[in-house]
Amino acid sequence: MAVPTSPVSQEDLYLFHEGSNFRSYQLLGAHVLEVDGRQGVRFTVWAPNAQAVRVVGDFNGWQGEQHKMERVEGSGIWLLFIPGIKNGDIYKYEIQTAEGQVILKADPYAFYAQLRPETASVVYNLNGYQWNDVKWQSKKKKTVNQQPLLIYEVHLGSWRRGENNAVLTYRELAELLPQYVAAMGYTHIEIMPVAEHPFDGSWGYQATGYYAITSRYGTPEDFMYLVDVCHEYEIGVIVDWVPGHFCKDNHGLRQFDGTALYEYANVQRAENKGWGTANFDLGRTEVISFLISNAIFWLDVYHIDGIRVDAVSNILYLNYGREEGDWTPNPYGGDGNLEGAAFLRKLNEVVFAQRPNVLVMAEESTSWPMVSWPTYSGGLGFNFKWNMGWMNDMLRYMEIDPVHRKWNHHLLTFSFMYAFSENFILPLSHDEVVHGKKSMLNKMPGDYWQKFANLRAFYGYWMAHPGKKLLFMGSEFGQFIEWQDHESLDWHLVESPMHGKLQEYCRRLNHFYQQERSLWEVDGNWQGFEWIDCSDYTQSVICFMRKSISPEEMLIVVCNFTPIVHYAYRIGIPAEGFYQECFNSDWEEFGGSGQKNIGILAAEGKAWHNQSHSLEITLPPLATIYLKKIKK
């Protein structure tokens, strides 16, 4: 027999409606607990415009008459405790709308859901897992800007597959993925969205269950185990998070109680026609509680180390992806979504107040100012922003035949004009290797050898450019075809010489990056970077320095984006002394031609490139080299 009332905190209810309950997942949803000595589940749901709400499931033959929920007085919250319901039982809410229509909805706060194509929520107690990452949590540093950050972006369903193309479970992935990522020298993995979603082809970016880890790969405890093992290997875990829009499947959030509840009531603002989704109403306080609580939930419950906020531009702009006349300006006549910007500021203030050591990164593709600046100085409060401008310019540049690159030299250098306006991540993500854009390797011009040489040179430049780094899976060994989400990466390619050598190059480059403080310690201002020469467009060569906080830590970077070897190429250097080539993308073990600078290079007193001294070096074809000052 159902028990109509089960006390919930009036303060929690008040804060939820105020938009300040940042752990509302402890209030709403299905919670296994004991009331008056009886074990059962308390169901709580927000449906303010419903006439009636009933809990239905296998336990009552999907007939809700015996399990009618009671509206909490003065609130849009419905509540019911049902004894005897247990972990693993499936359920939905049967909602009678104001018009008398009866609809079935999954629980917005459910912690688990049925495997697609089934759509019911699953009662799940998340308190059973014993974490083993105390050491990792104690090591996490607040000064993330001055630490190496090298992210490996992963789609769990296609990184590897098992027999008969079966997806690997979270636990199977835990035996393979963290070990590989650590061996390759990455500091973090970024997992494409793992919130429950109905359509595989959305890659998780169109969710129905924001609090439910997708059941495609296992249970919540299985995912916790994967995160735990990553932490054992000292690999941080970032998840993609989508607070801007959600899918319109009937069992999901859209028209939840028969009215626009989670989405805008204004159809023009609610409909995201470009993606076929609905936009969250970011001016509604209960929606703010729902979303910010969800960000905290991933950090609290799954020990996630960061979130990458997807499609921030869709949150910030009223006219994003819309035709003229299909949007209404804000009260000041502009195209900025004031509610969206306020939501993002509040999100970041709450997250960093509670978890100062986490990463909150914005995938933001426009010139909106101060995205990664603190909110107290007028910024949005993220600690990093994806540098989409750099990515677009450089991929365009690299696809140009080297003969014509000299006429496009600005694409190579323009990013340095704004490199320190934000705390940037330089992303080479999944979006760049799908939908006809070609894989990273296949973007490169030239014959077979030149494709690999171009990519190695590009990666060397990318690693030395100010900003943290992100690379999509498969790009480290030269996946030739575009990414396919329904099958494994082509791991067999690693057995062929050039692909294996590219993988080894990326491994060595990653570890070099982690060991070389000048490549990451001062990423956010000009103190960590100095041009030597940016104007040799005729030969498509650039040369610059990266510097650490310590004056002794300095690296000289020279990039040659043509297939011509330059012998006795003179570069300016800031001081006398002895230098040595410490890394070269053209080394033979990486598949290169073997052009290199052997032994010790002595600086000459000949001024060059506005520097007091200079060196003559051999500059390999389609290559990036690093030089370092050494003791005599």
Short mmCIF file of N, CA, C and O in Angstrom, two decimals, residues 466-546:
data_model
loop_
_atom_site.label_atom_id
_atom_site.label_comp_id
_atom_site.label_asym_id
_atom_site.label_seq_id
_atom_site.Cartn_x
_atom_site.Cartn_y
_atom_site.Cartn_z
N PRO A 466 50.86 28.28 -27.63
CA PRO A 466 50.25 28.51 -26.32
C PRO A 466 48.82 27.98 -26.25
O PRO A 466 48.04 28.16 -27.18
N GLY A 467 48.49 27.34 -25.15
CA GLY A 467 47.18 26.77 -24.95
C GLY A 467 47.27 25.29 -24.62
O GLY A 467 48.23 24.61 -24.99
N LYS A 468 46.27 24.80 -23.90
CA LYS A 468 46.22 23.38 -23.58
C LYS A 468 45.74 22.61 -24.81
O LYS A 468 45.31 23.20 -25.80
N LYS A 469 45.79 21.27 -24.76
CA LYS A 469 45.62 20.48 -25.98
C LYS A 469 44.53 19.42 -25.84
O LYS A 469 44.32 18.87 -24.77
N LEU A 470 43.82 19.16 -26.96
CA LEU A 470 42.84 18.08 -27.03
C LEU A 470 42.92 17.42 -28.39
O LEU A 470 42.93 18.10 -29.42
N LEU A 471 42.97 16.08 -28.40
CA LEU A 471 43.03 15.30 -29.64
C LEU A 471 42.00 14.19 -29.59
O LEU A 471 41.88 13.49 -28.58
N PHE A 472 41.30 14.01 -30.69
CA PHE A 472 40.28 12.95 -30.77
C PHE A 472 40.93 11.61 -31.05
O PHE A 472 41.92 11.51 -31.78
N MET A 473 40.36 10.59 -30.45
CA MET A 473 40.88 9.22 -30.57
C MET A 473 41.06 8.83 -32.04
O MET A 473 40.27 9.19 -32.91
N GLY A 474 42.09 8.06 -32.30
CA GLY A 474 42.40 7.60 -33.65
C GLY A 474 43.32 8.54 -34.41
O GLY A 474 44.06 8.11 -35.29
N SER A 475 43.29 9.83 -34.03
CA SER A 475 44.15 10.79 -34.70
C SER A 475 45.61 10.61 -34.32
O SER A 475 46.50 11.09 -35.01
N GLU A 476 45.85 9.89 -33.22
CA GLU A 476 47.23 9.69 -32.77
C GLU A 476 47.95 8.61 -33.57
O GLU A 476 49.19 8.55 -33.54
N PHE A 477 47.23 7.76 -34.27
CA PHE A 477 47.92 6.78 -35.11
C PHE A 477 47.57 6.91 -36.59
O PHE A 477 47.96 6.09 -37.41
N GLY A 478 46.84 7.95 -36.94
CA GLY A 478 46.57 8.21 -38.35
C GLY A 478 45.43 7.38 -38.92
O GLY A 478 45.59 6.75 -39.97
N GLN A 479 44.28 7.38 -38.21
CA GLN A 479 43.09 6.78 -38.79
C GLN A 479 42.89 7.39 -40.18
O GLN A 479 42.87 8.61 -40.32
N PHE A 480 42.75 6.55 -41.20
CA PHE A 480 42.67 7.09 -42.56
C PHE A 480 41.24 7.49 -42.94
O PHE A 480 41.03 8.50 -43.59
N ILE A 481 40.27 6.69 -42.50
CA ILE A 481 38.89 7.03 -42.82
C ILE A 481 38.30 7.91 -41.73
O ILE A 481 38.85 8.01 -40.63
N GLU A 482 37.20 8.57 -42.04
CA GLU A 482 36.52 9.36 -41.02
C GLU A 482 36.04 8.48 -39.88
O GLU A 482 35.85 7.28 -40.04
N TRP A 483 35.84 9.12 -38.74
CA TRP A 483 35.33 8.39 -37.57
C TRP A 483 33.93 7.84 -37.84
O TRP A 483 33.06 8.54 -38.35
N GLN A 484 33.73 6.58 -37.49
CA GLN A 484 32.43 5.91 -37.60
C GLN A 484 31.99 5.52 -36.19
O GLN A 484 32.67 4.72 -35.54
N ASP A 485 30.86 6.05 -35.72
CA ASP A 485 30.46 5.80 -34.34
C ASP A 485 29.95 4.38 -34.11
O ASP A 485 29.81 3.94 -32.97
N HIS A 486 29.67 3.62 -35.19
CA HIS A 486 29.08 2.29 -35.05
C HIS A 486 30.10 1.17 -35.20
O HIS A 486 29.73 0.00 -35.28
N GLU A 487 31.38 1.50 -35.24
CA GLU A 487 32.40 0.46 -35.34
C GLU A 487 33.69 0.93 -34.67
O GLU A 487 33.85 2.10 -34.36
N SER A 488 34.60 -0.02 -34.45
CA SER A 488 35.85 0.29 -33.78
C SER A 488 36.76 1.14 -34.64
O SER A 488 36.66 1.16 -35.88
N LEU A 489 37.66 1.87 -33.97
CA LEU A 489 38.77 2.48 -34.70
C LEU A 489 39.57 1.40 -35.40
O LEU A 489 39.55 0.22 -35.01
N ASP A 490 40.30 1.77 -36.43
CA ASP A 490 41.09 0.81 -37.22
C ASP A 490 42.44 0.53 -36.55
O ASP A 490 43.51 0.92 -37.04
N TRP A 491 42.38 -0.19 -35.44
CA TRP A 491 43.60 -0.44 -34.67
C TRP A 491 44.61 -1.29 -35.43
O TRP A 491 45.81 -1.26 -35.13
N HIS A 492 44.15 -2.04 -36.44
CA HIS A 492 45.08 -2.85 -37.21
C HIS A 492 46.11 -1.99 -37.95
O HIS A 492 47.19 -2.46 -38.30
N LEU A 493 45.78 -0.70 -38.17
CA LEU A 493 46.71 0.18 -38.87
C LEU A 493 48.02 0.35 -38.11
O LEU A 493 49.07 0.61 -38.71
N VAL A 494 47.96 0.22 -36.79
CA VAL A 494 49.16 0.42 -35.98
C VAL A 494 50.25 -0.58 -36.35
O VAL A 494 51.44 -0.34 -36.15
N GLU A 495 49.82 -1.73 -36.92
CA GLU A 495 50.79 -2.75 -37.30
C GLU A 495 51.58 -2.36 -38.55
O GLU A 495 52.64 -2.93 -38.82
N SER A 496 51.06 -1.41 -39.34
CA SER A 496 51.81 -0.97 -40.52
C SER A 496 52.83 0.08 -40.10
O SER A 496 52.59 0.87 -39.19
N PRO A 497 54.00 0.12 -40.77
CA PRO A 497 55.11 0.94 -40.27
C PRO A 497 54.80 2.41 -40.05
O PRO A 497 55.09 2.95 -38.98
N MET A 498 54.20 3.07 -41.02
CA MET A 498 54.03 4.52 -40.90
C MET A 498 53.01 4.87 -39.81
O MET A 498 53.19 5.85 -39.08
N HIS A 499 51.95 4.10 -39.70
CA HIS A 499 50.96 4.37 -38.66
C HIS A 499 51.54 4.09 -37.28
O HIS A 499 51.31 4.85 -36.32
N GLY A 500 52.27 2.99 -37.16
CA GLY A 500 52.91 2.69 -35.89
C GLY A 500 53.91 3.75 -35.47
O GLY A 500 54.03 4.11 -34.30
N LYS A 501 54.67 4.27 -36.46
CA LYS A 501 55.65 5.31 -36.16
C LYS A 501 54.96 6.63 -35.80
O LYS A 501 55.47 7.39 -34.97
N LEU A 502 53.82 6.92 -36.42
CA LEU A 502 53.08 8.12 -36.04
C LEU A 502 52.59 8.00 -34.60
O LEU A 502 52.65 8.96 -33.83
N GLN A 503 52.07 6.82 -34.25
CA GLN A 503 51.63 6.61 -32.87
C GLN A 503 52.79 6.80 -31.89
O GLN A 503 52.64 7.44 -30.85
N GLU A 504 53.97 6.27 -32.25
CA GLU A 504 55.13 6.44 -31.39
C GLU A 504 55.54 7.90 -31.32
O GLU A 504 55.95 8.39 -30.25
N TYR A 505 55.45 8.62 -32.43
CA TYR A 505 55.74 10.06 -32.43
C TYR A 505 54.83 10.78 -31.45
O TYR A 505 55.29 11.61 -30.65
N CYS A 506 53.53 10.49 -31.52
CA CYS A 506 52.58 11.15 -30.62
C CYS A 506 52.86 10.80 -29.17
O CYS A 506 52.77 11.66 -28.28
N ARG A 507 53.21 9.55 -28.91
CA ARG A 507 53.53 9.14 -27.55
C ARG A 507 54.74 9.92 -27.03
O ARG A 507 54.71 10.49 -25.93
N ARG A 508 55.79 9.98 -27.83
CA ARG A 508 57.01 10.68 -27.42
C ARG A 508 56.75 12.19 -27.29
O ARG A 508 57.28 12.84 -26.37
N LEU A 509 55.98 12.73 -28.21
CA LEU A 509 55.68 14.16 -28.17
C LEU A 509 54.87 14.50 -26.91
O LEU A 509 55.11 15.51 -26.25
N ASN A 510 53.90 13.64 -26.58
CA ASN A 510 53.08 13.86 -25.38
C ASN A 510 53.93 13.86 -24.12
O ASN A 510 53.79 14.73 -23.24
N HIS A 511 54.80 12.89 -24.00
CA HIS A 511 55.66 12.81 -22.82
C HIS A 511 56.64 13.98 -22.78
O HIS A 511 56.94 14.51 -21.70
N PHE A 512 57.15 14.37 -23.94
CA PHE A 512 58.03 15.54 -23.99
C PHE A 512 57.29 16.77 -23.49
O PHE A 512 57.84 17.58 -22.72
N TYR A 513 56.05 16.94 -23.94
CA TYR A 513 55.23 18.07 -23.50
C TYR A 513 55.09 18.09 -21.98
O TYR A 513 55.27 19.13 -21.33
N GLN A 514 54.79 16.94 -21.40
CA GLN A 514 54.60 16.90 -19.95
C GLN A 514 55.89 17.25 -19.19
O GLN A 514 55.84 17.86 -18.13
N GLN A 515 57.02 16.87 -19.76
CA GLN A 515 58.30 17.10 -19.08
C GLN A 515 58.85 18.51 -19.28
O GLN A 515 59.67 18.96 -18.49
N GLU A 516 58.38 19.19 -20.32
CA GLU A 516 58.94 20.49 -20.69
C GLU A 516 58.04 21.61 -20.15
O GLU A 516 57.01 21.95 -20.74
N ARG A 517 58.43 22.20 -19.03
CA ARG A 517 57.61 23.20 -18.35
C ARG A 517 57.30 24.40 -19.24
O ARG A 517 56.25 25.04 -19.12
N SER A 518 58.22 24.74 -20.13
CA SER A 518 58.01 25.92 -20.97
C SER A 518 56.82 25.77 -21.91
O SER A 518 56.30 26.76 -22.41
N LEU A 519 56.35 24.54 -22.12
CA LEU A 519 55.22 24.33 -23.02
C LEU A 519 53.87 24.47 -22.34
O LEU A 519 52.84 24.44 -23.02
N TRP A 520 53.84 24.61 -21.02
CA TRP A 520 52.54 24.70 -20.36
C TRP A 520 52.48 25.59 -19.12
O TRP A 520 51.41 25.97 -18.67
N GLU A 521 53.62 25.99 -18.59
CA GLU A 521 53.59 26.71 -17.31
C GLU A 521 53.08 28.14 -17.45
O GLU A 521 52.42 28.66 -16.56
N VAL A 522 53.39 28.78 -18.59
CA VAL A 522 52.91 30.15 -18.82
C VAL A 522 52.17 30.15 -20.16
O VAL A 522 52.69 30.61 -21.18
N ASP A 523 50.96 29.63 -20.15
CA ASP A 523 50.16 29.55 -21.37
C ASP A 523 49.30 30.79 -21.58
O ASP A 523 48.80 31.01 -22.68
N GLY A 524 49.10 31.59 -20.52
CA GLY A 524 48.06 32.60 -20.59
C GLY A 524 48.51 34.02 -20.83
O GLY A 524 47.67 34.92 -20.86
N ASN A 525 49.82 34.26 -21.04
CA ASN A 525 50.24 35.63 -21.31
C ASN A 525 51.54 35.64 -22.10
O ASN A 525 52.18 34.60 -22.30
N TRP A 526 51.97 36.84 -22.49
CA TRP A 526 53.14 36.98 -23.37
C TRP A 526 54.45 36.59 -22.70
O TRP A 526 55.46 36.41 -23.38
N GLN A 527 54.46 36.46 -21.39
CA GLN A 527 55.70 36.08 -20.72
C GLN A 527 56.13 34.67 -21.10
O GLN A 527 57.31 34.32 -20.95
N GLY A 528 55.19 33.86 -21.58
CA GLY A 528 55.52 32.49 -21.95
C GLY A 528 55.81 32.30 -23.42
O GLY A 528 56.03 31.16 -23.88
N PHE A 529 55.81 33.39 -24.20
CA PHE A 529 55.97 33.27 -25.65
C PHE A 529 56.71 34.49 -26.19
O PHE A 529 56.52 35.61 -25.74
N GLU A 530 57.58 34.24 -27.20
CA GLU A 530 58.22 35.35 -27.90
C GLU A 530 58.52 34.94 -29.33
O GLU A 530 59.07 33.86 -29.58
N TRP A 531 58.11 35.79 -30.25
CA TRP A 531 58.44 35.55 -31.66
C TRP A 531 59.96 35.69 -31.88
O TRP A 531 60.58 36.60 -31.35
N ILE A 532 60.48 34.80 -32.68
CA ILE A 532 61.81 35.02 -33.26
C ILE A 532 61.63 35.54 -34.68
O ILE A 532 62.16 36.59 -35.05
N ASP A 533 60.82 34.83 -35.47
CA ASP A 533 60.51 35.31 -36.83
C ASP A 533 59.17 34.74 -37.26
O ASP A 533 58.96 33.52 -37.28
N CYS A 534 58.25 35.64 -37.60
CA CYS A 534 56.94 35.22 -38.10
C CYS A 534 56.72 35.64 -39.55
O CYS A 534 55.62 35.49 -40.08
N SER A 535 57.75 36.17 -40.20
CA SER A 535 57.54 36.82 -41.49
C SER A 535 58.15 36.09 -42.69
O SER A 535 58.08 36.59 -43.81
N ASP A 536 58.72 34.91 -42.48
CA ASP A 536 59.33 34.19 -43.61
C ASP A 536 58.25 33.42 -44.37
O ASP A 536 58.27 32.20 -44.46
N TYR A 537 57.32 34.18 -44.93
CA TYR A 537 56.20 33.55 -45.63
C TYR A 537 56.63 32.87 -46.92
O TYR A 537 56.00 31.90 -47.36
N THR A 538 57.70 33.38 -47.56
CA THR A 538 58.10 32.80 -48.85
C THR A 538 58.54 31.35 -48.71
O THR A 538 58.42 30.56 -49.65
N GLN A 539 59.05 31.00 -47.52
CA GLN A 539 59.49 29.62 -47.29
C GLN A 539 58.56 28.89 -46.31
O GLN A 539 58.84 27.75 -45.95
N SER A 540 57.47 29.56 -45.90
CA SER A 540 56.49 28.96 -44.98
C SER A 540 57.17 28.45 -43.70
O SER A 540 56.91 27.34 -43.23
N VAL A 541 58.03 29.29 -43.15
CA VAL A 541 58.76 28.95 -41.92
C VAL A 541 58.40 29.95 -40.84
O VAL A 541 58.31 31.16 -41.10
N ILE A 542 58.17 29.46 -39.63
CA ILE A 542 58.04 30.34 -38.47
C ILE A 542 58.97 29.83 -37.37
O ILE A 542 59.32 28.64 -37.32
N CYS A 543 59.35 30.75 -36.48
CA CYS A 543 60.27 30.41 -35.40
C CYS A 543 59.91 31.24 -34.18
O CYS A 543 59.69 32.46 -34.29
N PHE A 544 59.78 30.58 -33.02
CA PHE A 544 59.42 31.30 -31.81
C PHE A 544 60.00 30.60 -30.59
O PHE A 544 60.54 29.48 -30.68
N MET A 545 59.87 31.26 -29.43
CA MET A 545 60.34 30.70 -28.16
C MET A 545 59.15 30.47 -27.24
O MET A 545 58.21 31.26 -27.22
N ARG A 546 59.21 29.39 -26.48
CA ARG A 546 58.30 29.17 -25.34
C ARG A 546 59.12 29.22 -24.07
O ARG A 546 60.22 28.68 -24.01
#
